[in-house]
PDB file of C-alpha atoms and ligand atoms in Angstrom:
ATOM      1  CA  UNK W   1      -9.564  10.079  14.551  1.00 73.00           C
ATOM      2  CA  UNK W   2      -7.052   7.693  13.003  1.00 85.00           C
ATOM      3  CA  UNK W   3      -7.091   7.660   9.207  1.00 93.00           C
ATOM      4  CA  UNK W   4      -6.611   4.460   7.363  1.00 96.00           C
ATOM      5  CA  UNK W   5      -4.764   4.396   3.983  1.00 95.00           C
ATOM      6  CA  UNK W   6      -4.282   1.415   1.717  1.00 94.00           C
ATOM      7  CA  UNK W   7      -0.958   0.428   3.274  1.00 92.00           C
ATOM      8  CA  UNK W   8      -2.436   0.638   6.756  1.00 95.00           C
ATOM      9  CA  UNK W   9      -5.388  -1.342   5.611  1.00 96.00           C
ATOM     10  CA  UNK W  10      -3.097  -4.108   4.217  1.00 96.00           C
ATOM     11  CA  UNK W  11      -1.145  -4.065   7.470  1.00 94.00           C
ATOM     12  CA  UNK W  12      -4.354  -4.453   9.346  1.00 97.00           C
ATOM     13  CA  UNK W  13      -5.367  -7.567   7.249  1.00 97.00           C
ATOM     14  CA  UNK W  14      -1.913  -8.990   7.847  1.00 97.00           C
ATOM     15  CA  UNK W  15      -2.197  -8.479  11.627  1.00 98.00           C
ATOM     16  CA  UNK W  16      -4.440  -6.101  13.432  1.00 97.00           C
ATOM     17  CA  UNK W  17      -1.881  -5.570  16.247  1.00 97.00           C
ATOM     18  CA  UNK W  18       0.518  -4.268  13.539  1.00 97.00           C
ATOM     19  CA  UNK W  19      -2.093  -1.721  12.385  1.00 97.00           C
ATOM     20  CA  UNK W  20      -2.679  -0.705  16.042  1.00 97.00           C
ATOM     21  CA  UNK W  21       1.024  -0.099  16.611  1.00 96.00           C
ATOM     22  CA  UNK W  22       1.371   1.650  13.208  1.00 95.00           C
ATOM     23  CA  UNK W  23      -1.330   4.166  14.273  1.00 94.00           C
ATOM     24  CA  UNK W  24      -0.569   4.440  18.031  1.00 94.00           C
ATOM     25  CA  UNK W  25       3.099   3.598  18.404  1.00 93.00           C
ATOM     26  CA  UNK W  26       4.545   4.746  15.106  1.00 92.00           C
ATOM     27  CA  UNK W  27       7.938   5.775  16.630  1.00 93.00           C
ATOM     28  CA  UNK W  28       8.443   2.337  17.861  1.00 93.00           C
ATOM     29  CA  UNK W  29       8.694   0.811  14.305  1.00 93.00           C
ATOM     30  CA  UNK W  30      11.876  -1.001  13.319  1.00 92.00           C
ATOM     31  CA  UNK W  31      14.632   0.809  11.411  1.00 88.00           C
ATOM     32  CA  UNK W  32      14.433   0.381   7.652  1.00 85.00           C
ATOM     33  CA  UNK W  33      16.719  -2.166   6.345  1.00 80.00           C
ATOM     34  CA  UNK W  34      18.923  -1.324   3.371  1.00 77.00           C
ATOM     35  CA  UNK W  35      16.900  -3.587   0.962  1.00 76.00           C
ATOM     36  CA  UNK W  36      13.720  -1.793   2.089  1.00 79.00           C
ATOM     37  CA  UNK W  37      15.244   1.639   1.320  1.00 79.00           C
ATOM     38  CA  UNK W  38      16.320   0.434  -2.175  1.00 76.00           C
ATOM     39  CA  UNK W  39      12.840  -1.125  -2.734  1.00 76.00           C
ATOM     40  CA  UNK W  40      11.015   2.158  -1.748  1.00 75.00           C
ATOM     41  CA  UNK W  41      13.276   4.219  -4.009  1.00 75.00           C
ATOM     42  CA  UNK W  42      12.674   1.857  -6.974  1.00 76.00           C
ATOM     43  CA  UNK W  43       8.900   1.996  -6.318  1.00 75.00           C
ATOM     44  CA  UNK W  44       8.903   5.792  -6.580  1.00 77.00           C
ATOM     45  CA  UNK W  45      11.024   5.689  -9.782  1.00 85.00           C
ATOM     46  CA  UNK W  46       8.624   3.222 -11.394  1.00 89.00           C
ATOM     47  CA  UNK W  47       5.657   5.345 -10.432  1.00 92.00           C
ATOM     48  CA  UNK W  48       7.180   8.436 -12.023  1.00 90.00           C
ATOM     49  CA  UNK W  49       8.015   6.629 -15.221  1.00 90.00           C
ATOM     50  CA  UNK W  50       4.468   5.121 -15.412  1.00 94.00           C
ATOM     51  CA  UNK W  51       3.065   8.631 -15.366  1.00 95.00           C
ATOM     52  CA  UNK W  52       4.422   9.127 -18.809  1.00 93.00           C
ATOM     53  CA  UNK W  53       1.985   6.581 -20.118  1.00 95.00           C
ATOM     54  CA  UNK W  54      -0.615   9.225 -19.331  1.00 96.00           C
ATOM     55  CA  UNK W  55       1.257  12.468 -20.030  1.00 95.00           C
ATOM     56  CA  UNK W  56       0.415  16.050 -19.167  1.00 95.00           C
ATOM     57  CA  UNK W  57      -1.251  15.127 -15.897  1.00 97.00           C
ATOM     58  CA  UNK W  58      -1.573  17.491 -12.888  1.00 97.00           C
ATOM     59  CA  UNK W  59       0.660  16.367  -9.976  1.00 97.00           C
ATOM     60  CA  UNK W  60      -1.358  16.547  -6.755  1.00 97.00           C
ATOM     61  CA  UNK W  61       1.131  14.886  -4.451  1.00 94.00           C
ATOM     62  CA  UNK W  62       0.016  16.121  -0.978  1.00 91.00           C
ATOM     63  CA  UNK W  63       2.380  18.579   0.594  1.00 86.00           C
ATOM     64  CA  UNK W  64       1.691  16.948   3.970  1.00 82.00           C
ATOM     65  CA  UNK W  65       0.627  13.386   4.471  1.00 76.00           C
ATOM     66  CA  UNK W  66      -1.736  14.537   7.257  1.00 81.00           C
ATOM     67  CA  UNK W  67      -3.830  17.058   5.397  1.00 89.00           C
ATOM     68  CA  UNK W  68      -6.431  14.476   4.401  1.00 92.00           C
ATOM     69  CA  UNK W  69      -9.456  16.753   3.862  1.00 93.00           C
ATOM     70  CA  UNK W  70      -7.524  19.607   2.275  1.00 95.00           C
ATOM     71  CA  UNK W  71      -5.817  17.138  -0.264  1.00 96.00           C
ATOM     72  CA  UNK W  72      -9.216  15.543  -1.002  1.00 97.00           C
ATOM     73  CA  UNK W  73     -10.780  18.926  -1.595  1.00 97.00           C
ATOM     74  CA  UNK W  74      -7.980  19.895  -4.062  1.00 97.00           C
ATOM     75  CA  UNK W  75      -8.627  16.693  -5.971  1.00 98.00           C
ATOM     76  CA  UNK W  76     -12.335  17.418  -6.061  1.00 98.00           C
ATOM     77  CA  UNK W  77     -11.661  20.898  -7.346  1.00 98.00           C
ATOM     78  CA  UNK W  78      -9.685  19.585 -10.419  1.00 98.00           C
ATOM     79  CA  UNK W  79     -12.096  16.761 -11.130  1.00 98.00           C
ATOM     80  CA  UNK W  80     -14.839  19.302 -11.295  1.00 97.00           C
ATOM     81  CA  UNK W  81     -13.087  21.130 -14.086  1.00 94.00           C
ATOM     82  CA  UNK W  82     -13.845  18.455 -16.741  1.00 95.00           C
ATOM     83  CA  UNK W  83     -11.646  15.843 -18.410  1.00 98.00           C
ATOM     84  CA  UNK W  84      -8.211  15.720 -16.675  1.00 98.00           C
ATOM     85  CA  UNK W  85      -5.377  13.450 -15.793  1.00 98.00           C
ATOM     86  CA  UNK W  86      -4.194  13.586 -12.209  1.00 98.00           C
ATOM     87  CA  UNK W  87      -1.138  12.069 -10.470  1.00 97.00           C
ATOM     88  CA  UNK W  88      -1.289  11.228  -6.758  1.00 96.00           C
ATOM     89  CA  UNK W  89      -4.886  12.371  -6.362  1.00 97.00           C
ATOM     90  CA  UNK W  90      -6.380  12.143  -2.838  1.00 97.00           C
ATOM     91  CA  UNK W  91      -9.831  10.905  -1.788  1.00 98.00           C
ATOM     92  CA  UNK W  92     -11.432  10.707   1.647  1.00 97.00           C
ATOM     93  CA  UNK W  93     -14.397   8.750   2.907  1.00 97.00           C
ATOM     94  CA  UNK W  94     -14.919   9.085   6.639  1.00 96.00           C
ATOM     95  CA  UNK W  95     -11.640   8.024   8.101  1.00 95.00           C
ATOM     96  CA  UNK W  96     -10.575   5.991   5.008  1.00 97.00           C
ATOM     97  CA  UNK W  97      -8.069   7.684   2.713  1.00 97.00           C
ATOM     98  CA  UNK W  98      -6.825   6.829  -0.738  1.00 97.00           C
ATOM     99  CA  UNK W  99      -4.007   8.341  -2.824  1.00 96.00           C
ATOM    100  CA  UNK W 100      -4.342   7.066  -6.397  1.00 97.00           C
ATOM    101  CA  UNK W 101      -1.113   6.900  -8.530  1.00 96.00           C
ATOM    102  CA  UNK W 102      -2.927   8.004 -11.780  1.00 98.00           C
ATOM    103  CA  UNK W 103      -6.575   9.071 -12.333  1.00 98.00           C
ATOM    104  CA  UNK W 104      -7.871   9.777 -15.879  1.00 98.00           C
ATOM    105  CA  UNK W 105     -11.229  11.500 -15.724  1.00 98.00           C
ATOM    106  CA  UNK W 106     -13.342  11.400 -18.938  1.00 98.00           C
ATOM    107  CA  UNK W 107     -16.941  12.609 -19.080  1.00 97.00           C
ATOM    108  CA  UNK W 108     -17.226  12.516 -15.359  1.00 95.00           C
ATOM    109  CA  UNK W 109     -16.038   8.913 -14.951  1.00 98.00           C
ATOM    110  CA  UNK W 110     -12.720   7.752 -13.643  1.00 98.00           C
ATOM    111  CA  UNK W 111     -10.172   5.284 -14.762  1.00 98.00           C
ATOM    112  CA  UNK W 112      -7.874   4.473 -11.888  1.00 98.00           C
ATOM    113  CA  UNK W 113      -4.253   3.209 -12.275  1.00 98.00           C
ATOM    114  CA  UNK W 114      -2.254   1.752  -9.369  1.00 97.00           C
ATOM    115  CA  UNK W 115       1.399   1.299 -10.139  1.00 95.00           C
ATOM    116  CA  UNK W 116       3.332  -1.520  -8.647  1.00 93.00           C
ATOM    117  CA  UNK W 117       7.066  -2.358  -8.951  1.00 89.00           C
ATOM    118  CA  UNK W 118       6.426  -5.992  -9.294  1.00 89.00           C
ATOM    119  CA  UNK W 119       6.481  -8.537 -12.218  1.00 88.00           C
ATOM    120  CA  UNK W 120       3.065 -10.047 -11.465  1.00 92.00           C
ATOM    121  CA  UNK W 121      -0.019  -9.005  -9.592  1.00 95.00           C
ATOM    122  CA  UNK W 122      -0.008 -10.459  -6.153  1.00 95.00           C
ATOM    123  CA  UNK W 123      -2.882 -10.912  -3.608  1.00 95.00           C
ATOM    124  CA  UNK W 124      -1.760  -7.884  -1.593  1.00 95.00           C
ATOM    125  CA  UNK W 125      -1.921  -5.725  -4.689  1.00 96.00           C
ATOM    126  CA  UNK W 126      -5.515  -6.725  -5.398  1.00 97.00           C
ATOM    127  CA  UNK W 127      -6.367  -6.069  -1.762  1.00 96.00           C
ATOM    128  CA  UNK W 128      -5.002  -2.560  -1.674  1.00 94.00           C
ATOM    129  CA  UNK W 129      -6.439  -1.708  -5.105  1.00 97.00           C
ATOM    130  CA  UNK W 130      -9.920  -2.993  -4.003  1.00 98.00           C
ATOM    131  CA  UNK W 131      -9.501  -0.733  -0.875  1.00 98.00           C
ATOM    132  CA  UNK W 132      -8.702   2.248  -3.145  1.00 98.00           C
ATOM    133  CA  UNK W 133     -11.750   1.450  -5.351  1.00 98.00           C
ATOM    134  CA  UNK W 134     -13.888   1.296  -2.211  1.00 98.00           C
ATOM    135  CA  UNK W 135     -12.826   4.764  -0.851  1.00 98.00           C
ATOM    136  CA  UNK W 136     -13.066   6.496  -4.127  1.00 98.00           C
ATOM    137  CA  UNK W 137     -16.488   4.981  -4.966  1.00 98.00           C
ATOM    138  CA  UNK W 138     -17.834   5.698  -1.465  1.00 98.00           C
ATOM    139  CA  UNK W 139     -16.507   9.276  -1.677  1.00 98.00           C
ATOM    140  CA  UNK W 140     -19.043   9.783  -4.466  1.00 98.00           C
ATOM    141  CA  UNK W 141     -17.088   9.384  -7.709  1.00 98.00           C
ATOM    142  CA  UNK W 142     -18.121   7.191 -10.673  1.00 98.00           C
ATOM    143  CA  UNK W 143     -15.446   4.698 -11.529  1.00 98.00           C
ATOM    144  CA  UNK W 144     -15.173   3.119 -15.064  1.00 98.00           C
ATOM    145  CA  UNK W 145     -12.251   0.747 -14.403  1.00 98.00           C
ATOM    146  CA  UNK W 146      -9.420   0.109 -12.116  1.00 98.00           C
ATOM    147  CA  UNK W 147      -6.004  -1.217 -13.377  1.00 98.00           C
ATOM    148  CA  UNK W 148      -2.753  -2.352 -11.890  1.00 98.00           C
ATOM    149  CA  UNK W 149       0.256  -1.160 -13.914  1.00 96.00           C
ATOM    150  CA  UNK W 150       3.570  -3.024 -13.539  1.00 95.00           C
ATOM    151  CA  UNK W 151       6.815  -3.144 -15.530  1.00 91.00           C
ATOM    152  CA  UNK W 152       7.784  -5.915 -17.864  1.00 88.00           C
ATOM    153  CA  UNK W 153      11.500  -5.187 -17.658  1.00 78.00           C
ATOM    154  CA  UNK W 154      13.982  -4.408 -15.009  1.00 76.00           C
ATOM    155  CA  UNK W 155      13.814  -0.647 -15.036  1.00 74.00           C
ATOM    156  CA  UNK W 156      17.134  -0.112 -13.307  1.00 71.00           C
ATOM    157  CA  UNK W 157      18.745  -0.609 -16.700  1.00 66.00           C
ATOM    158  CA  UNK W 158      16.168   1.337 -18.759  1.00 70.00           C
ATOM    159  CA  UNK W 159      17.727   3.828 -21.115  1.00 70.00           C
ATOM    160  CA  UNK W 160      14.970   4.576 -23.597  1.00 71.00           C
ATOM    161  CA  UNK W 161      15.762   1.595 -25.788  1.00 73.00           C
ATOM    162  CA  UNK W 162      12.329   0.035 -25.248  1.00 77.00           C
ATOM    163  CA  UNK W 163       9.129   1.973 -26.182  1.00 83.00           C
ATOM    164  CA  UNK W 164       7.409   3.103 -23.032  1.00 83.00           C
ATOM    165  CA  UNK W 165       4.173   1.224 -23.949  1.00 83.00           C
ATOM    166  CA  UNK W 166       6.108  -1.979 -24.087  1.00 87.00           C
ATOM    167  CA  UNK W 167       7.700  -1.406 -20.640  1.00 89.00           C
ATOM    168  CA  UNK W 168       4.417  -1.856 -18.693  1.00 93.00           C
ATOM    169  CA  UNK W 169       1.510  -4.220 -18.373  1.00 95.00           C
ATOM    170  CA  UNK W 170      -1.791  -2.487 -17.686  1.00 97.00           C
ATOM    171  CA  UNK W 171      -4.049  -5.146 -16.146  1.00 97.00           C
ATOM    172  CA  UNK W 172      -7.827  -4.516 -15.689  1.00 98.00           C
ATOM    173  CA  UNK W 173      -8.826  -5.769 -12.260  1.00 98.00           C
ATOM    174  CA  UNK W 174     -12.219  -4.006 -12.098  1.00 98.00           C
ATOM    175  CA  UNK W 175     -14.165  -7.294 -11.606  1.00 98.00           C
ATOM    176  CA  UNK W 176     -12.008  -8.478  -8.794  1.00 98.00           C
ATOM    177  CA  UNK W 177     -12.164  -5.109  -7.064  1.00 98.00           C
ATOM    178  CA  UNK W 178     -15.920  -4.897  -7.254  1.00 98.00           C
ATOM    179  CA  UNK W 179     -16.394  -8.415  -6.068  1.00 98.00           C
ATOM    180  CA  UNK W 180     -14.513  -7.492  -2.956  1.00 98.00           C
ATOM    181  CA  UNK W 181     -16.337  -4.369  -1.981  1.00 98.00           C
ATOM    182  CA  UNK W 182     -18.423  -5.964   0.831  1.00 98.00           C
ATOM    183  CA  UNK W 183     -15.308  -7.555   2.383  1.00 98.00           C
ATOM    184  CA  UNK W 184     -13.534  -4.298   2.289  1.00 98.00           C
ATOM    185  CA  UNK W 185     -16.431  -2.553   3.999  1.00 98.00           C
ATOM    186  CA  UNK W 186     -16.536  -5.175   6.701  1.00 98.00           C
ATOM    187  CA  UNK W 187     -12.827  -5.262   7.297  1.00 98.00           C
ATOM    188  CA  UNK W 188     -12.274  -1.498   7.301  1.00 97.00           C
ATOM    189  CA  UNK W 189     -15.124  -1.066   9.876  1.00 97.00           C
ATOM    190  CA  UNK W 190     -13.419  -3.803  12.080  1.00 97.00           C
ATOM    191  CA  UNK W 191     -10.156  -1.881  11.810  1.00 97.00           C
ATOM    192  CA  UNK W 192     -11.715   1.386  12.793  1.00 96.00           C
ATOM    193  CA  UNK W 193     -13.319  -0.304  15.840  1.00 95.00           C
ATOM    194  CA  UNK W 194     -10.146  -2.000  16.816  1.00 96.00           C
ATOM    195  CA  UNK W 195      -8.165   1.271  16.635  1.00 96.00           C
ATOM    196  CA  UNK W 196     -10.552   2.891  19.189  1.00 93.00           C
ATOM    197  CA  UNK W 197      -9.652   0.292  21.850  1.00 94.00           C
ATOM    198  CA  UNK W 198      -7.349   1.409  24.655  1.00 94.00           C
ATOM    199  CA  UNK W 199      -4.936  -1.501  24.169  1.00 95.00           C
ATOM    200  CA  UNK W 200      -3.712  -3.431  21.183  1.00 95.00           C
ATOM    201  CA  UNK W 201      -5.389  -6.749  20.349  1.00 96.00           C
ATOM    202  CA  UNK W 202      -3.704  -9.867  21.867  1.00 96.00           C
ATOM    203  CA  UNK W 203      -1.938 -11.517  18.979  1.00 97.00           C
ATOM    204  CA  UNK W 204       1.009 -13.857  19.321  1.00 95.00           C
ATOM    205  CA  UNK W 205       3.921 -13.840  16.876  1.00 96.00           C
ATOM    206  CA  UNK W 206       3.702 -16.313  14.010  1.00 95.00           C
ATOM    207  CA  UNK W 207       4.017 -16.768  10.325  1.00 95.00           C
ATOM    208  CA  UNK W 208       1.801 -13.692   9.750  1.00 96.00           C
ATOM    209  CA  UNK W 209       4.755 -11.510  10.900  1.00 97.00           C
ATOM    210  CA  UNK W 210       6.492 -12.158   7.500  1.00 95.00           C
ATOM    211  CA  UNK W 211       3.605 -12.150   4.968  1.00 92.00           C
ATOM    212  CA  UNK W 212       2.924 -10.388   2.702  1.00 91.00           C
ATOM    213  CA  UNK W 213       5.640  -8.067   4.179  1.00 91.00           C
ATOM    214  CA  UNK W 214       7.951  -8.263   7.058  1.00 93.00           C
ATOM    215  CA  UNK W 215       6.203  -6.471   9.939  1.00 96.00           C
ATOM    216  CA  UNK W 216       7.623  -3.121  10.947  1.00 94.00           C
ATOM    217  CA  UNK W 217       7.196  -3.920  14.657  1.00 96.00           C
ATOM    218  CA  UNK W 218       9.123  -7.184  14.970  1.00 95.00           C
ATOM    219  CA  UNK W 219      11.495  -5.778  17.438  1.00 93.00           C
ATOM    220  CA  UNK W 220       8.686  -4.901  19.690  1.00 94.00           C
ATOM    221  CA  UNK W 221       6.996  -8.346  19.488  1.00 95.00           C
ATOM    222  CA  UNK W 222      10.073 -10.665  18.927  1.00 94.00           C
ATOM    223  CA  UNK W 223      12.434  -9.426  21.566  1.00 88.00           C
ATOM    224  CA  UNK W 224      13.012 -11.862  24.561  1.00 88.00           C
ATOM    225  CA  UNK W 225      11.396 -14.748  22.665  1.00 91.00           C
ATOM    226  CA  UNK W 226      13.154 -18.060  23.188  1.00 91.00           C
ATOM    227  CA  UNK W 227      15.210 -19.559  20.479  1.00 88.00           C
ATOM    228  CA  UNK W 228      13.005 -22.558  20.585  1.00 92.00           C
ATOM    229  CA  UNK W 229       9.842 -20.596  19.810  1.00 94.00           C
ATOM    230  CA  UNK W 230      11.620 -18.561  16.990  1.00 92.00           C
ATOM    231  CA  UNK W 231      12.921 -21.711  15.395  1.00 91.00           C
ATOM    232  CA  UNK W 232       9.509 -23.358  15.558  1.00 93.00           C
ATOM    233  CA  UNK W 233       8.019 -20.330  13.628  1.00 94.00           C
ATOM    234  CA  UNK W 234      10.678 -19.871  11.045  1.00 92.00           C
ATOM    235  CA  UNK W 235      11.123 -23.587  10.529  1.00 88.00           C
ATOM    236  CA  UNK W 236      14.484 -23.404   8.794  1.00 86.00           C
ATOM    237  CA  UNK W 237      13.208 -20.872   6.201  1.00 91.00           C
ATOM    238  CA  UNK W 238      16.241 -18.890   5.115  1.00 93.00           C
ATOM    239  CA  UNK W 239      14.334 -15.844   3.982  1.00 92.00           C
ATOM    240  CA  UNK W 240      12.686 -15.493   7.386  1.00 93.00           C
ATOM    241  CA  UNK W 241      16.007 -15.997   9.125  1.00 93.00           C
ATOM    242  CA  UNK W 242      17.559 -13.332   7.007  1.00 92.00           C
ATOM    243  CA  UNK W 243      14.777 -10.815   7.932  1.00 91.00           C
ATOM    244  CA  UNK W 244      15.522 -11.564  11.561  1.00 92.00           C
ATOM    245  CA  UNK W 245      19.243 -11.047  11.049  1.00 90.00           C
ATOM    246  CA  UNK W 246      18.592  -7.757   9.220  1.00 89.00           C
ATOM    247  CA  UNK W 247      16.391  -6.529  12.045  1.00 89.00           C
ATOM    248  CA  UNK W 248      19.089  -7.621  14.522  1.00 88.00           C
ATOM    249  CA  UNK W 249      16.618  -9.859  16.269  1.00 89.00           C
ATOM    250  CA  UNK W 250      18.888 -12.861  15.634  1.00 87.00           C
ATOM    251  CA  UNK W 251      22.734 -12.521  15.885  1.00 84.00           C
ATOM    252  CA  UNK W 252      24.672 -13.360  12.690  1.00 79.00           C
TER     253      UNK W 252
HETATM  254  S1  SF4 M   1       5.483  -8.697  14.827  1.00 55.40           S
HETATM  255 FE1  SF4 M   1       3.883 -10.144  14.298  1.00 55.40          FE
HETATM  256  S2  SF4 M   1       2.438 -10.156  15.973  1.00 55.40           S
HETATM  257 FE2  SF4 M   1       3.757  -8.386  16.193  1.00 55.40          FE
HETATM  258  S3  SF4 M   1       2.469  -6.725  15.332  1.00 55.40           S
HETATM  259 FE3  SF4 M   1       3.927  -7.554  13.711  1.00 55.40          FE
HETATM  260  S4  SF4 M   1       2.718  -9.094  12.659  1.00 55.40           S
HETATM  261 FE4  SF4 M   1       1.638  -8.694  14.580  1.00 55.40          FE
END
């Protein structure tokens, strides 16, 4: 059974063929570009710094990304102990899987904190937070609120000269997440059904290949496409052209 995490879910909303490849043809994905490597590293650093907003938590980072049930059972074990703060806690509902950056459990109810290395809350952040909310709620936990935490400063230069509390915005998105629960349920079921098909869905390349993230399977879909079609899709957009350069789909 293929498991769907928040990043897989967002991929599937962007393009269901991308999700199909991600789950069935993972080794076919494009090599990471240098800017993607830097961005992932910064995301991890921001997440670790944000944990200090909720100190003395128990780090439950899974030892293996594939041990879904075992990781969810460990989270359940700690949440049954009483009030506690957890980092990277895992939750499982059927084939849907969530790892929450920070969970604060008080009197049996959870506050959920999703950390993003961004300067504003974007649509894709709301989507993946609503997915996390859905999985955790359906897994049987009571949720008080869900928040997106993001930095106010460029943290590359951070050297303790700004108080930690001033470094982050903690935005309550509970209303948005709860309003989206029916859509999440419907979309996640569609994704589960799509993944059980023997072949990927027929989807042509288009502007969806770039938003919200450059697809990881562009080399698979964009090779042997005529310059005319490529130009009609990117429409002189320099950012899109740069992505195609970096993935070596277009020659410099
Ligand atoms: S390259 Fe485009 S069409 Fe192909 S899987 Fe990715 S988003 Fe979908």
